[in-house]
Amino acid sequence: SAADVTIPIIVKDTTSFYWQIVLAGARKAGKDLGVNVPELGAQAETDVNGQISILENAVASNPAAVVISPTEFKALGKPIDEAASKVKVIGIDSGADSKAFTSFLTTDNVQGGRVAADGLAAAIGAANGGKVEGKVALITALPGAGSLEQRKQGFIEQIKAKYPGLELVADKYADGQATTGLNIATDLITANPDLKGIFASNLIMAQGVGQAIAENNLGGKVALIGFDSDEKLIKFLNDGVISGLVVQDPYRMGYDGIKTALAASKGEKVEANVDTGANLVTKDNMKDPKIDALLNPKLK
Amino acid sequence: MTSTAQELHPAPTLEPGRTILELNGLEKRYPGTHALKPVHLAFKAGEIHAIVGENGAGKSTLIKLLTGVMPRTSGEVIWEGKAEALATPYEAMALGINAVHQEVVLCRHLTVAANMFLGEEESRFGLLQQRAMVKDAQKIIDGLGFDLPAHVVLGDLTIGQQQLIAAARATVRGTKFLIFDEPTAYLTRKEADQLFKLIRRLKGEGVTIIYISHRMEEVFELADRVSVLRDGTLVGTRNITETDEAELVKLMINRSIEQIYHKEHFTPGATIVETKNLSGKGFENVSVTVRAGEIVGLYGLIGAGRSEFVTTLYGRHRKSAGQILWQGKEVQVNSEHDAIRLGMALAPESRRDQGLCLNLPVGMNLNLPIYKRISSNFLISGAKEKAEADRQIADLRIKTPTRHALASSLSGGNQQKIVIGKWLAHGAKLFIFDEPTVGVDVGTKAEIYRLFSTLLSKGAGIILISSYLPEVYELADALHVFRRGKLVATHGFRTASHEDILGQALAEKQEKSGGQI
Amino acid sequence: MSTEAIPAERSKRNFNALFGLTLLGLLLLMWIVLAFATPSFATTLNITNLLRQGSLIAILAVGQTFVIITGGIDLSVGAVVGFTTVIVALLINAGWPIWAAVLATLLVGVAIGLFHGFGIVKMGLPPFIITLATMTSLRGIGLLMTNGNSISINSDPFQAFSRGSLLGIPYLFWMVILVAIPSYVFLHHTRWGRYLFSVGSNAEAARLSGVNVPRTIFMAYILSGLLAAIVGVLLASRIGIGNPTQGDTYELQAIASSVIGGTSLFGAIGSVHGPLIGSFILSTINNGANLLNVNTFWQRVITGLLIIVIVYFDGLRRRGK
Amino acid sequence: MSTEAIPAERSKRNFNALFGLTLLGLLLLMWIVLAFATPSFATTLNITNLLRQGSLIAILAVGQTFVIITGGIDLSVGAVVGFTTVIVALLINAGWPIWAAVLATLLVGVAIGLFHGFGIVKMGLPPFIITLATMTSLRGIGLLMTNGNSISINSDPFQAFSRGSLLGIPYLFWMVILVAIPSYVFLHHTRWGRYLFSVGSNAEAARLSGVNVPRTIFMAYILSGLLAAIVGVLLASRIGIGNPTQGDTYELQAIASSVIGGTSLFGAIGSVHGPLIGSFILSTINNGANLLNVNTFWQRVITGLLIIVIVYFDGLRRRGK
Ligand SMILES: Nc1ncnc2c1ncn2[C@@H]1O[C@H](COP(=O)(O)OP(=O)(O)OP(=O)(O)O)[C@@H](O)[C@H]1O
Ligand SMILES: Nc1ncnc2c1ncn2[C@@H]1O[C@H](COP(=O)(O)OP(=O)(O)OP(=O)(O)O)[C@@H](O)[C@H]1O
Ligand SMILES: [Mg+2]
Ligand SMILES: [Mg+2]
């Protein structure tokens, strides 16, 4: 019976809100489809070895299929190959160095970085009478996290290619703490009084940097683009502290991941690659029903 | 005396002769040791009651039970007619019972004054009266005639000085019942006399005193009555006037000793070590020669610089001037390692700080200097390790369940035997013993002195530091007297009187610009 | 072994002041160098930032020092910070008045300290283990309560506190002063402070002297928990969210500040001013590196090297005495 | 104070064995419970996984134990693991033969240990500080070398190692055995092992007894560095990349394993088998929780509680003796 079917989902970092939305989507799919969905994940996005262990353990419990979001492209390659020799593996969010995925639902993080660059340029233009020029900065939550590196890569490429007027004066890494993001941002603003914009490439950094901008009353003067969304960031967006958020569709990723996995485990044919997209949310478009659904996923 | 201390504990108002404290079948078992078999004993108010016994007989254990340091296994303690639980030191203190424990237990990081008042700080509006406490502490120390500063950090004092502080501290607190567990172990005659004066004065004030010592003459000098413990059993209590040393020793060790100081004279051989005008921290211009087959004694008051001299010779501290000649050749001794390689061995004065790894087994402590010798192909030979340790335990009669017991579980005197014993198998040419018989019972003392002779007979030389004049006096072939870091006199075997030597060690009058302690 | 930073008594007190001064000297030196190296360092704005940035760790370091002086360690403080941001956020969002929410949160900190005291004194657990266990569990409980989400705090006055200033000095730094002065008096001028030292120096001797050793240990951990809860409230005010993963590695920063400030991990040596200076030395390194736009990776290398250099010279000076 | 886990001498050895056994008993109990609670626990596949997962921390814990026995601590091991994954990755990608790359990487571990010994012995720095500084700096250097990216290792044989088995036991666990046996002999049956204990118990007494204290301290940190480098190589083989941010918090897990295994952070008490069992207890908790599908947040809460319970009962039993 379907109730005996188990499909674990393994995310990168269970403590982050983004991944909780993915898990919520998966949970809903489990309920809708009558599948048992263990929610697993590493303790931090950089804990590659931890995720490998979790994958090994998940496969050991004989599931119908496994849904995984690899923390590291290369590192998870071999373990996924090994896992795929026993069960069907569905990838979500990020890739891995493996040809063994039955299906792959992804947000292109490089593309997300490009979208952020566009959003930042637009916000700077809007604040400076159309002139897209000045100093910008990038704050990355942690070194060594694959998806953050990809966002960084897309952002820098896009700035270089499309916005010659923008000068990237600082490219900083924090330690995953909102407070550190806040401190770095205040210091950057102090050192560069003419700073025009900041891209904070994940949820927790956007919270910290947003606070720095609010603290110094620089809303509108220093444009800020964040990545992902929660209540706090939406409030910042409403208050004009944040100019825009790049938002993915984690809920759908989780939901469709389980749905696809179930189909694949039954031997049905599934699509090999699905792009779930990255959208720029600003104060102007946040009421669109489609965007609103992204901002307020049905968590429960 | 401080006013505060007396306010805390009302002055004793006791008629002498009445029983103040009674032990009713007091018993203590440690895992593996029946340290105290049920003891019945009554202490009379205002008496000085000595307790003697071999190392490990259970003396300190008895004290620990009385002061609430350890829980008893069974039995009753009756204080002024009332059974008391005495479960914590605080309870004992509240009754006016206090002790100077054998191992000086104070806080080395705190100042002398802070230690004196620990737990009974003077404060006003919740704030410590630090200046007042330093002043009061100084007053207490001065009042007892101890020449020590109250504001320094305790850890900077020598072990003997710390012992004095501990005594001073207890007298402020134990206003009705005071226990001294080997208080003179590290003291010279002068300080001991000060302490005796203090004890007699307290007795005069009606305080009951238990006095534990391995020095018989002290017992006869001070005590009114004496009790003897053997293997945890009380084997007798005597009025001091009705007994003598021979009887007590017989009671203690169940055999008699004709002669404690075993002295054999050997013809001195070649010079082993010679210092020429050696100077360092705490001493200057010391020239001493040690030849094979002789004991060179160093005598002096606390802080006279003897320990500093030998530790410098041993390479633990830097010399500031002078030479060290080893078997006629000048050598640089830059570390203990160099010293040991040359053939020196040092049994240091503080067993707790320098002598023992307390939380390691007895066997490991004994073998520490010779592990190299008892290993082959990297591996330690288990058989040799066992044999060496067991031999020392037997030779020195170290009272321990096995060589695997932790050093910390041994009685004070037995710990001291480890400090000495670990060097005996080492095969050194020069043995330096700094206060080797501190806390060691008469029987074992005789044993140790006999071992000295064995070492000498094998061609070794010995430097013997002791604050107990009879010991150096009876054993040393050459006796050097230290005063304030200088070598002030040298005598041959028993060529000067006790009084002369003591006078030379003191000689406050001739001292013009005496340095600070 | 060094002998400084022992409870202040007469001549020792001078020594203490000197010791504090010289580490302070190092801090001032760093400030002077930075003032010349970058135009933005010596601005009011930046000094305000610096004071704010160092405040949180400074307060934690004081609490940690109490514990370390007794010969213990409190690994949980970072987790307590994260956990209490959640508590205060939930309570405020539930409509509690700010003062009540803050008070309740501080009580949570006290309760955690009590639990540590209980584990150490009554259950005989090593401080490292019980506080490590709390650290792990508390983050788990916080995550359960928030489901990994950040809780946005719906109170502007609450958030305004961390941004405000009085007499040009940010409230956050006022909080450091407000914590430091009673802590100083407590540690160096009351018997309780002295008992902390005595327990760390020789717990047996302290017990024999009638010091209530268990109570002293309880006190140290309760203070550490309380101060961590205060930091949690301040952090929540500063970042405007409750999030149980915040405060990660703060325990390490607090311990490092304390040790840089002259505290001995073997107990019985420590002060209140040392850790404060230590924590501001660490924040100055970060602030300076940001202003000079030092590559983040180099920043780590330099931080490590500076820690070695500072502690080495401080050690030299102290041994010299 | 407990008396166990002191260098094995005869009857002590029985005691030790008993101690080991009883902690081992706890581990076995957990296994039995899990085998009944979940059908997948007692499968070959899962046991293989469990052995692999516990191996890395187990090896680190042994090195950490050497250091802790001397009364020190090595906070750098996690960073050394991350750093050495980078070194071995770079060398292999530069075309070095695997054996040479591995050897060179292990030498890097030794060099780091030497540096720690130097800082502690020659510069007089507290172990906490020098190893904390190395931890910070090494991550920075590694990030500089990789520019924050991961380095893919172009060698299949190198990666195959961590996936392979011999006699049904994964190579990774063979490595634990390969490390544990010489470590056991070293710690409990050579004089160097005895010297570690004596230095941790009373360095002054050890010194006066002719123990070369500086050399002993150097030795402990070199061993810890070397074992951390071994773990770095194994981790690189397991994850197939060099990445300086790997091994985060491993130091804490290693210390916790060691303490759970009966090591005293005050030095002079510890064994080789204790930390091994301790680390497998921790990995069993994780493995079991995953198999039982415990919510990851609950998992943290439970881990913390179990640590308390295990150490409490172990302490009870030991005090009972
Ligand atoms: N903590 C302990 N654990 C186990 N055994 C102990 C402990 N303390 C003392 N003992 C044992 O109890 C016995 C009595 O010791 P105690 O210290 O009372 O002797 P003592 O008469 O004071 O000897 P000394 O003259 O050497 O000081 C000894 O055999 C000792 O080994
Ligand atoms: N760690 C120290 N710091 C400062 N002064 C010290 C220290 N150790 C010893 N001294 C001082 O050095 C001098 C010589 O002390 P030393 O211990 O050599 O004397 P001693 O003759 O052996 O006396 P004792 O019987 O007390 O051991 C004394 O003035 C003492 O106070
Ligand atoms: Mg005794
Ligand atoms: Mg001396």
Coordinates of C-alpha atoms in Angstrom, one line a residue, chain B residues 67-70 87-90 93 98 101 104-111 113-115 117-123 126-131 133-134 150-151 153 156 169 173 352, chain C residues 1-4 6-13 185-195 197-212 264 266-269:
Chain B
T67 CA 36.5 18.6 61.6
G68 CA 33.8 17.5 59.2
V69 CA 36.2 17.1 56.3
M70 CA 35.2 13.5 55.7
A87 CA 29.0 16.7 58.5
T88 CA 30.7 19.8 57.1
P89 CA 33.7 21.9 58.1
Y90 CA 31.3 24.7 58.7
M93 CA 33.9 25.7 62.9
N98 CA 39.4 24.1 63.9
H101 CA 45.8 20.1 58.5
V104 CA 48.8 22.9 54.2
V105 CA 45.4 23.5 52.6
L106 CA 45.1 27.1 51.7
C107 CA 44.5 28.9 48.4
R108 CA 47.9 29.7 46.8
H109 CA 46.4 32.3 44.5
L110 CA 45.0 34.4 47.3
T111 CA 47.0 36.7 49.5
A113 CA 45.4 38.2 54.4
A114 CA 42.7 36.8 52.1
N115 CA 43.5 33.3 53.3
F117 CA 40.0 35.6 56.6
L118 CA 38.6 33.3 54.0
G119 CA 35.0 32.5 54.9
E120 CA 35.0 35.1 57.7
E121 CA 35.7 38.2 55.7
E122 CA 35.3 41.6 57.3
S123 CA 32.9 43.7 55.2
G126 CA 28.5 44.3 51.7
L127 CA 32.0 45.5 50.6
L128 CA 35.2 43.9 51.7
Q129 CA 37.3 45.9 54.1
Q130 CA 40.5 44.8 52.3
R131 CA 42.8 47.3 53.9
M133 CA 41.9 42.8 56.8
V134 CA 45.5 43.2 55.7
A150 CA 50.2 39.8 55.0
H151 CA 49.7 41.3 51.7
V153 CA 50.3 36.1 47.5
D156 CA 55.1 33.2 46.8
R169 CA 44.8 31.2 60.7
R173 CA 39.1 30.3 64.4
R352 CA 52.6 18.3 47.0
Chain C
M1 CA 52.3 30.8 37.0
S2 CA 51.4 34.4 37.0
T3 CA 50.0 35.9 40.1
E4 CA 48.1 38.9 38.8
I6 CA 43.9 38.3 42.0
P7 CA 41.4 40.0 44.2
A8 CA 42.5 43.5 44.6
E9 CA 44.3 44.2 47.7
R10 CA 46.7 47.0 48.4
S11 CA 49.9 46.6 46.5
K12 CA 48.3 44.1 44.3
R13 CA 45.7 46.6 43.3
V185 CA 32.5 45.5 42.7
F186 CA 31.1 42.0 43.0
L187 CA 34.3 40.2 41.9
H188 CA 36.9 42.4 43.6
H189 CA 35.1 43.9 46.5
T190 CA 32.6 41.4 47.9
R191 CA 33.1 38.2 49.7
W192 CA 31.2 36.3 47.0
G193 CA 33.8 37.4 44.5
R194 CA 36.6 36.3 46.8
Y195 CA 34.8 32.9 47.1
F197 CA 38.7 32.9 43.4
S198 CA 39.1 30.6 46.4
V199 CA 37.0 27.8 44.8
G200 CA 39.1 28.1 41.6
S201 CA 42.3 28.1 43.6
N202 CA 41.6 25.2 45.9
A203 CA 38.1 24.1 46.3
E204 CA 39.0 21.9 49.2
A205 CA 40.7 24.7 51.1
A206 CA 37.7 26.9 50.5
R207 CA 35.4 24.2 51.8
L208 CA 37.6 23.7 54.9
S209 CA 37.3 27.5 55.5
G210 CA 33.6 27.3 55.6
V211 CA 33.0 28.6 52.1
N212 CA 29.8 27.2 50.6
S264 CA 43.6 31.6 33.4
F266 CA 43.0 26.8 35.3
G267 CA 41.0 29.1 37.5
A268 CA 41.6 31.6 40.2
I269 CA 43.1 34.2 38.0

